[in-house]
């Protein structure tokens, strides 16, 4: 069991089976006409061949750069930008975004186009998309889904890219769990060590109650002393000590009691 339940769910309906957790997912791309109506198909063709003027003309005439298909499939759908990403065609991605394709738009199955690039572990495409749609322009929920998805899938290279591009290292998810806490929940202790080295805070409280110090003590109890994994977690504990974490750590119940005591002190108007 983990301390904080991982919220990100991978919808793998359109992906071929993979053999390892960190292997890049493989996408079997069908011809464009399989997914799109004739007008959208023409738009995709124009983008794929680098014809910006034709793409703009088609959009002006009613082609939807955020169309999705095939219509008979509920989950295995693509938008034009997904198609360009799956084809690894950056020129097409640029043209489609220039005429209105939204890299943040939700889609059943492959997810948002930005997430789709990350699931495919296409660092070059993800980096290119972030050039066109920088981190500081992303909606908060989109940024969170990318960052915490990179921990969960996992895509450590993509996470490092997101942080290099400006994602906050102490970004919190909906449960107020940080990237560091998510890495420990995923038992990716190498990533947790890297995050600490990059400056991740040890003074956070996931859900307002669980500290990194408590989490590391929790995981120390799960592994046999002297085992490689136990030694990794023990090393994390020492790193946290060096960064100001206090051990033994307060439990969630103790944090709640301490907070209640402070709230009830005379003169506290909260």
Short mmCIF file of C-alpha atoms in Angstrom, two decimals:
data_model
loop_
_atom_site.label_atom_id
_atom_site.label_comp_id
_atom_site.label_asym_id
_atom_site.label_seq_id
_atom_site.Cartn_x
_atom_site.Cartn_y
_atom_site.Cartn_z
CA UNK A 1 0.00 0.00 0.00
CA UNK A 2 1.06 3.57 -0.58
CA UNK A 3 0.45 6.48 1.72
CA UNK A 4 -1.28 8.65 -0.90
CA UNK A 5 -3.30 6.89 -3.58
CA UNK A 6 -1.94 7.58 -7.03
CA UNK A 7 -4.66 9.41 -8.93
CA UNK A 8 -3.39 9.20 -12.48
CA UNK A 9 -5.00 6.37 -14.49
CA UNK A 10 -3.52 5.17 -17.75
CA UNK A 11 -6.13 4.51 -20.41
CA UNK A 12 -4.38 2.01 -22.65
CA UNK A 13 -7.18 1.05 -25.05
CA UNK A 14 -5.41 2.22 -28.18
CA UNK A 15 -1.96 1.05 -27.26
CA UNK A 16 -0.38 -2.26 -28.09
CA UNK A 17 0.75 -4.39 -25.11
CA UNK A 18 4.09 -3.58 -23.56
CA UNK A 19 6.35 -5.84 -21.55
CA UNK A 20 7.85 -3.48 -18.99
CA UNK A 21 6.44 -0.65 -16.91
CA UNK A 22 8.84 1.93 -18.27
CA UNK A 23 8.89 0.87 -21.91
CA UNK A 24 7.59 3.40 -24.39
CA UNK A 25 4.04 2.60 -25.40
CA UNK A 26 3.66 1.68 -29.04
CA UNK A 27 0.95 3.19 -31.22
CA UNK A 28 -0.29 1.52 -34.36
CA UNK A 29 -1.20 4.44 -36.61
CA UNK A 30 -3.87 3.85 -39.25
CA UNK A 31 -4.22 6.00 -42.40
CA UNK A 32 -5.72 9.43 -41.70
CA UNK A 33 -8.99 8.60 -43.47
CA UNK A 34 -9.63 5.89 -40.87
CA UNK A 35 -10.02 8.55 -38.17
CA UNK A 36 -11.33 11.66 -39.86
CA UNK A 37 -14.09 13.01 -42.08
CA UNK A 38 -13.14 14.10 -45.58
CA UNK A 39 -12.67 17.76 -44.61
CA UNK A 40 -10.52 16.94 -41.58
CA UNK A 41 -8.64 14.36 -43.61
CA UNK A 42 -7.71 17.08 -46.11
CA UNK A 43 -6.54 19.31 -43.24
CA UNK A 44 -4.35 16.55 -41.81
CA UNK A 45 -2.93 15.83 -45.26
CA UNK A 46 -2.09 19.51 -45.76
CA UNK A 47 -0.37 19.65 -42.38
CA UNK A 48 1.54 16.42 -42.94
CA UNK A 49 2.87 17.72 -46.25
CA UNK A 50 3.84 21.11 -44.83
CA UNK A 51 1.19 23.11 -46.69
CA UNK A 52 0.37 25.89 -44.22
CA UNK A 53 -1.65 28.00 -46.66
CA UNK A 54 -3.87 25.06 -47.60
CA UNK A 55 -4.35 24.13 -43.94
CA UNK A 56 -5.43 27.68 -43.12
CA UNK A 57 -7.76 27.78 -46.11
CA UNK A 58 -9.42 24.52 -45.04
CA UNK A 59 -9.94 25.83 -41.50
CA UNK A 60 -11.40 29.05 -42.92
CA UNK A 61 -13.80 26.87 -44.90
CA UNK A 62 -14.93 24.97 -41.81
CA UNK A 63 -12.41 22.21 -41.15
CA UNK A 64 -12.06 21.63 -37.40
CA UNK A 65 -8.42 21.32 -36.21
CA UNK A 66 -9.75 19.72 -33.00
CA UNK A 67 -12.02 17.19 -34.71
CA UNK A 68 -11.76 13.64 -33.41
CA UNK A 69 -12.49 10.22 -34.79
CA UNK A 70 -13.33 7.65 -35.80
CA UNK A 71 -16.89 8.45 -34.62
CA UNK A 72 -17.85 4.80 -34.13
CA UNK A 73 -15.15 4.36 -31.48
CA UNK A 74 -15.71 5.72 -27.99
CA UNK A 75 -12.13 5.36 -26.77
CA UNK A 76 -9.73 4.83 -29.65
CA UNK A 77 -10.04 8.34 -31.02
CA UNK A 78 -7.46 10.78 -32.29
CA UNK A 79 -7.48 14.47 -33.03
CA UNK A 80 -5.34 15.84 -35.88
CA UNK A 81 -2.61 16.87 -33.44
CA UNK A 82 -2.48 13.33 -32.01
CA UNK A 83 -2.04 12.08 -35.56
CA UNK A 84 0.93 14.37 -36.16
CA UNK A 85 2.47 13.30 -32.85
CA UNK A 86 2.01 9.59 -33.59
CA UNK A 87 3.60 10.15 -37.00
CA UNK A 88 6.43 12.08 -35.32
CA UNK A 89 5.87 14.96 -37.73
CA UNK A 90 6.83 18.19 -35.98
CA UNK A 91 6.13 20.30 -39.04
CA UNK A 92 2.55 19.03 -39.06
CA UNK A 93 2.20 19.67 -35.33
CA UNK A 94 3.37 23.26 -35.80
CA UNK A 95 0.93 23.88 -38.65
CA UNK A 96 -2.00 22.33 -36.79
CA UNK A 97 -1.35 24.38 -33.67
CA UNK A 98 -0.99 27.50 -35.81
CA UNK A 99 -4.49 26.94 -37.21
CA UNK A 100 -6.06 26.20 -33.82
CA UNK A 101 -5.24 22.66 -32.65
CA UNK A 102 -5.25 22.60 -28.84
CA UNK A 103 -2.45 20.53 -27.21
CA UNK A 104 -4.31 20.63 -23.87
CA UNK A 105 -7.67 19.29 -25.07
CA UNK A 106 -8.93 16.11 -23.41
CA UNK A 107 -9.53 13.11 -25.64
CA UNK A 108 -10.94 9.69 -24.74
CA UNK A 109 -8.23 7.07 -24.99
CA UNK A 110 -4.97 8.85 -25.84
CA UNK A 111 -5.58 11.77 -23.48
CA UNK A 112 -4.39 15.30 -24.12
CA UNK A 113 -1.93 15.64 -27.03
CA UNK A 114 0.85 16.73 -24.65
CA UNK A 115 0.25 13.64 -22.52
CA UNK A 116 0.12 11.49 -25.65
CA UNK A 117 3.63 12.60 -26.63
CA UNK A 118 4.82 11.78 -23.13
CA UNK A 119 3.22 8.33 -23.10
CA UNK A 120 5.01 7.59 -26.35
CA UNK A 121 8.21 8.73 -24.58
CA UNK A 122 8.90 11.05 -27.50
CA UNK A 123 11.12 13.60 -25.79
CA UNK A 124 11.83 15.52 -28.97
CA UNK A 125 8.13 15.93 -29.75
CA UNK A 126 7.24 16.87 -26.17
CA UNK A 127 10.03 19.44 -26.11
CA UNK A 128 8.85 20.83 -29.45
CA UNK A 129 5.24 21.12 -28.25
CA UNK A 130 6.43 22.93 -25.12
CA UNK A 131 8.29 25.38 -27.35
CA UNK A 132 4.94 26.19 -28.95
CA UNK A 133 2.95 25.98 -25.70
CA UNK A 134 5.28 26.90 -22.80
CA UNK A 135 4.86 25.58 -19.27
CA UNK A 136 3.72 28.93 -17.88
CA UNK A 137 0.84 29.04 -20.37
CA UNK A 138 -0.58 25.63 -19.45
CA UNK A 139 -3.75 25.34 -17.41
CA UNK A 140 -2.96 24.25 -13.81
CA UNK A 141 -4.81 20.93 -14.15
CA UNK A 142 -2.94 20.14 -17.37
CA UNK A 143 0.44 20.85 -15.79
CA UNK A 144 -0.43 18.66 -12.80
CA UNK A 145 -1.56 15.80 -15.02
CA UNK A 146 1.69 15.96 -16.99
CA UNK A 147 3.99 16.19 -13.98
CA UNK A 148 2.33 13.50 -11.87
CA UNK A 149 1.69 11.36 -14.92
CA UNK A 150 5.42 11.45 -15.64
CA UNK A 151 6.02 9.98 -12.17
CA UNK A 152 3.32 7.33 -12.45
CA UNK A 153 3.76 6.02 -16.02
CA UNK A 154 6.82 6.47 -15.46
CA UNK A 155 8.61 8.92 -17.74
CA UNK A 156 11.54 10.31 -15.71
CA UNK A 157 13.14 11.94 -18.75
CA UNK A 158 9.92 13.79 -19.47
CA UNK A 159 9.60 14.85 -15.84
CA UNK A 160 13.09 16.30 -15.92
CA UNK A 161 12.20 18.17 -19.11
CA UNK A 162 9.04 19.59 -17.50
CA UNK A 163 11.03 20.78 -14.48
CA UNK A 164 13.75 22.26 -16.69
CA UNK A 165 11.04 24.15 -18.59
CA UNK A 166 9.66 25.69 -15.41
CA UNK A 167 7.31 23.29 -13.65
CA UNK A 168 7.63 23.92 -9.87
CA UNK A 169 9.55 21.14 -8.15
CA UNK A 170 7.16 21.31 -5.19
CA UNK A 171 4.03 21.30 -7.33
CA UNK A 172 1.10 19.70 -5.49
CA UNK A 173 -1.60 17.48 -6.93
CA UNK A 174 -5.26 17.59 -5.92
CA UNK A 175 -4.49 15.81 -2.65
CA UNK A 176 -1.66 18.25 -1.87
CA UNK A 177 0.92 15.54 -2.49
CA UNK A 178 4.19 16.78 -3.98
CA UNK A 179 6.26 15.23 -6.75
CA UNK A 180 8.67 13.92 -4.10
CA UNK A 181 5.84 12.20 -2.24
CA UNK A 182 4.48 10.78 -5.50
CA UNK A 183 7.92 9.35 -6.34
CA UNK A 184 8.08 7.63 -2.95
CA UNK A 185 4.52 6.32 -3.35
CA UNK A 186 5.60 4.86 -6.70
CA UNK A 187 8.67 3.39 -4.92
CA UNK A 188 10.92 5.19 -7.38
CA UNK A 189 13.60 6.00 -4.84
CA UNK A 190 16.18 6.96 -7.45
CA UNK A 191 13.80 9.65 -8.67
CA UNK A 192 13.13 10.74 -5.08
CA UNK A 193 16.87 11.13 -4.52
CA UNK A 194 17.22 13.16 -7.72
CA UNK A 195 14.36 15.43 -6.63
CA UNK A 196 16.00 16.04 -3.26
CA UNK A 197 19.27 16.88 -4.98
CA UNK A 198 17.37 19.35 -7.18
CA UNK A 199 15.88 21.09 -4.16
CA UNK A 200 12.56 19.41 -3.43
CA UNK A 201 11.25 20.50 -0.03
CA UNK A 202 11.10 18.14 2.94
CA UNK A 203 8.77 20.52 4.78
CA UNK A 204 5.49 19.67 3.06
CA UNK A 205 2.37 17.87 4.27
CA UNK A 206 0.52 15.74 1.72
CA UNK A 207 -3.18 16.09 2.37
CA UNK A 208 -2.17 18.45 5.14
CA UNK A 209 -1.03 15.53 7.28
CA UNK A 210 1.70 13.33 5.73
CA UNK A 211 5.27 14.65 5.68
CA UNK A 212 8.15 13.30 3.59
CA UNK A 213 9.83 12.31 6.86
CA UNK A 214 6.84 10.21 7.91
CA UNK A 215 6.67 8.67 4.43
CA UNK A 216 10.31 7.63 4.46
CA UNK A 217 9.90 6.03 7.91
CA UNK A 218 6.79 4.25 6.65
CA UNK A 219 8.71 2.76 3.73
CA UNK A 220 11.71 1.80 5.84
CA UNK A 221 9.42 -0.61 7.70
CA UNK A 222 8.41 -2.32 4.46
CA UNK A 223 11.84 -3.60 3.48
CA UNK A 224 14.33 -5.97 5.04
CA UNK A 225 17.21 -4.14 6.78
CA UNK A 226 20.35 -4.43 4.71
CA UNK A 227 18.50 -5.08 1.45
CA UNK A 228 19.32 -2.80 -1.50
CA UNK A 229 15.90 -1.15 -1.38
CA UNK A 230 16.07 -0.61 2.39
CA UNK A 231 19.48 0.99 1.95
CA UNK A 232 18.10 3.34 -0.72
CA UNK A 233 15.27 4.46 1.56
CA UNK A 234 17.70 4.83 4.47
CA UNK A 235 19.84 7.05 2.26
CA UNK A 236 16.78 9.19 1.52
CA UNK A 237 16.21 9.55 5.26
CA UNK A 238 19.77 10.79 5.74
CA UNK A 239 19.35 13.25 2.87
CA UNK A 240 16.16 14.55 4.45
CA UNK A 241 17.90 14.98 7.80
CA UNK A 242 20.56 17.07 6.10
CA UNK A 243 17.78 19.25 4.68
CA UNK A 244 16.07 19.87 8.00
CA UNK A 245 13.55 17.05 8.36
CA UNK A 246 12.93 16.01 11.96
CA UNK A 247 12.94 12.35 13.04
CA UNK A 248 11.10 10.55 14.45
CA UNK A 249 8.44 12.14 12.30
CA UNK A 250 5.01 13.12 13.55
CA UNK A 251 2.24 10.80 12.43
CA UNK A 252 -0.84 12.19 10.67
CA UNK A 253 -2.80 11.80 13.92
CA UNK A 254 -0.15 13.73 15.84
CA UNK A 255 -0.16 16.49 13.22
CA UNK A 256 -3.94 16.77 13.49
CA UNK A 257 -3.77 16.90 17.29
CA UNK A 258 -1.03 19.53 17.20
CA UNK A 259 -3.01 21.63 14.76
CA UNK A 260 -6.14 21.38 16.92
CA UNK A 261 -4.16 22.37 20.01
CA UNK A 262 -2.78 25.45 18.28
CA UNK A 263 -6.23 26.38 17.02
CA UNK A 264 -7.71 26.19 20.52
CA UNK A 265 -5.06 28.32 22.19
CA UNK A 266 -6.43 31.47 23.92
CA UNK A 267 -6.43 34.47 21.62
CA UNK A 268 -6.57 32.38 18.45
CA UNK A 269 -9.37 33.87 16.37
CA UNK A 270 -9.27 31.30 13.57
#
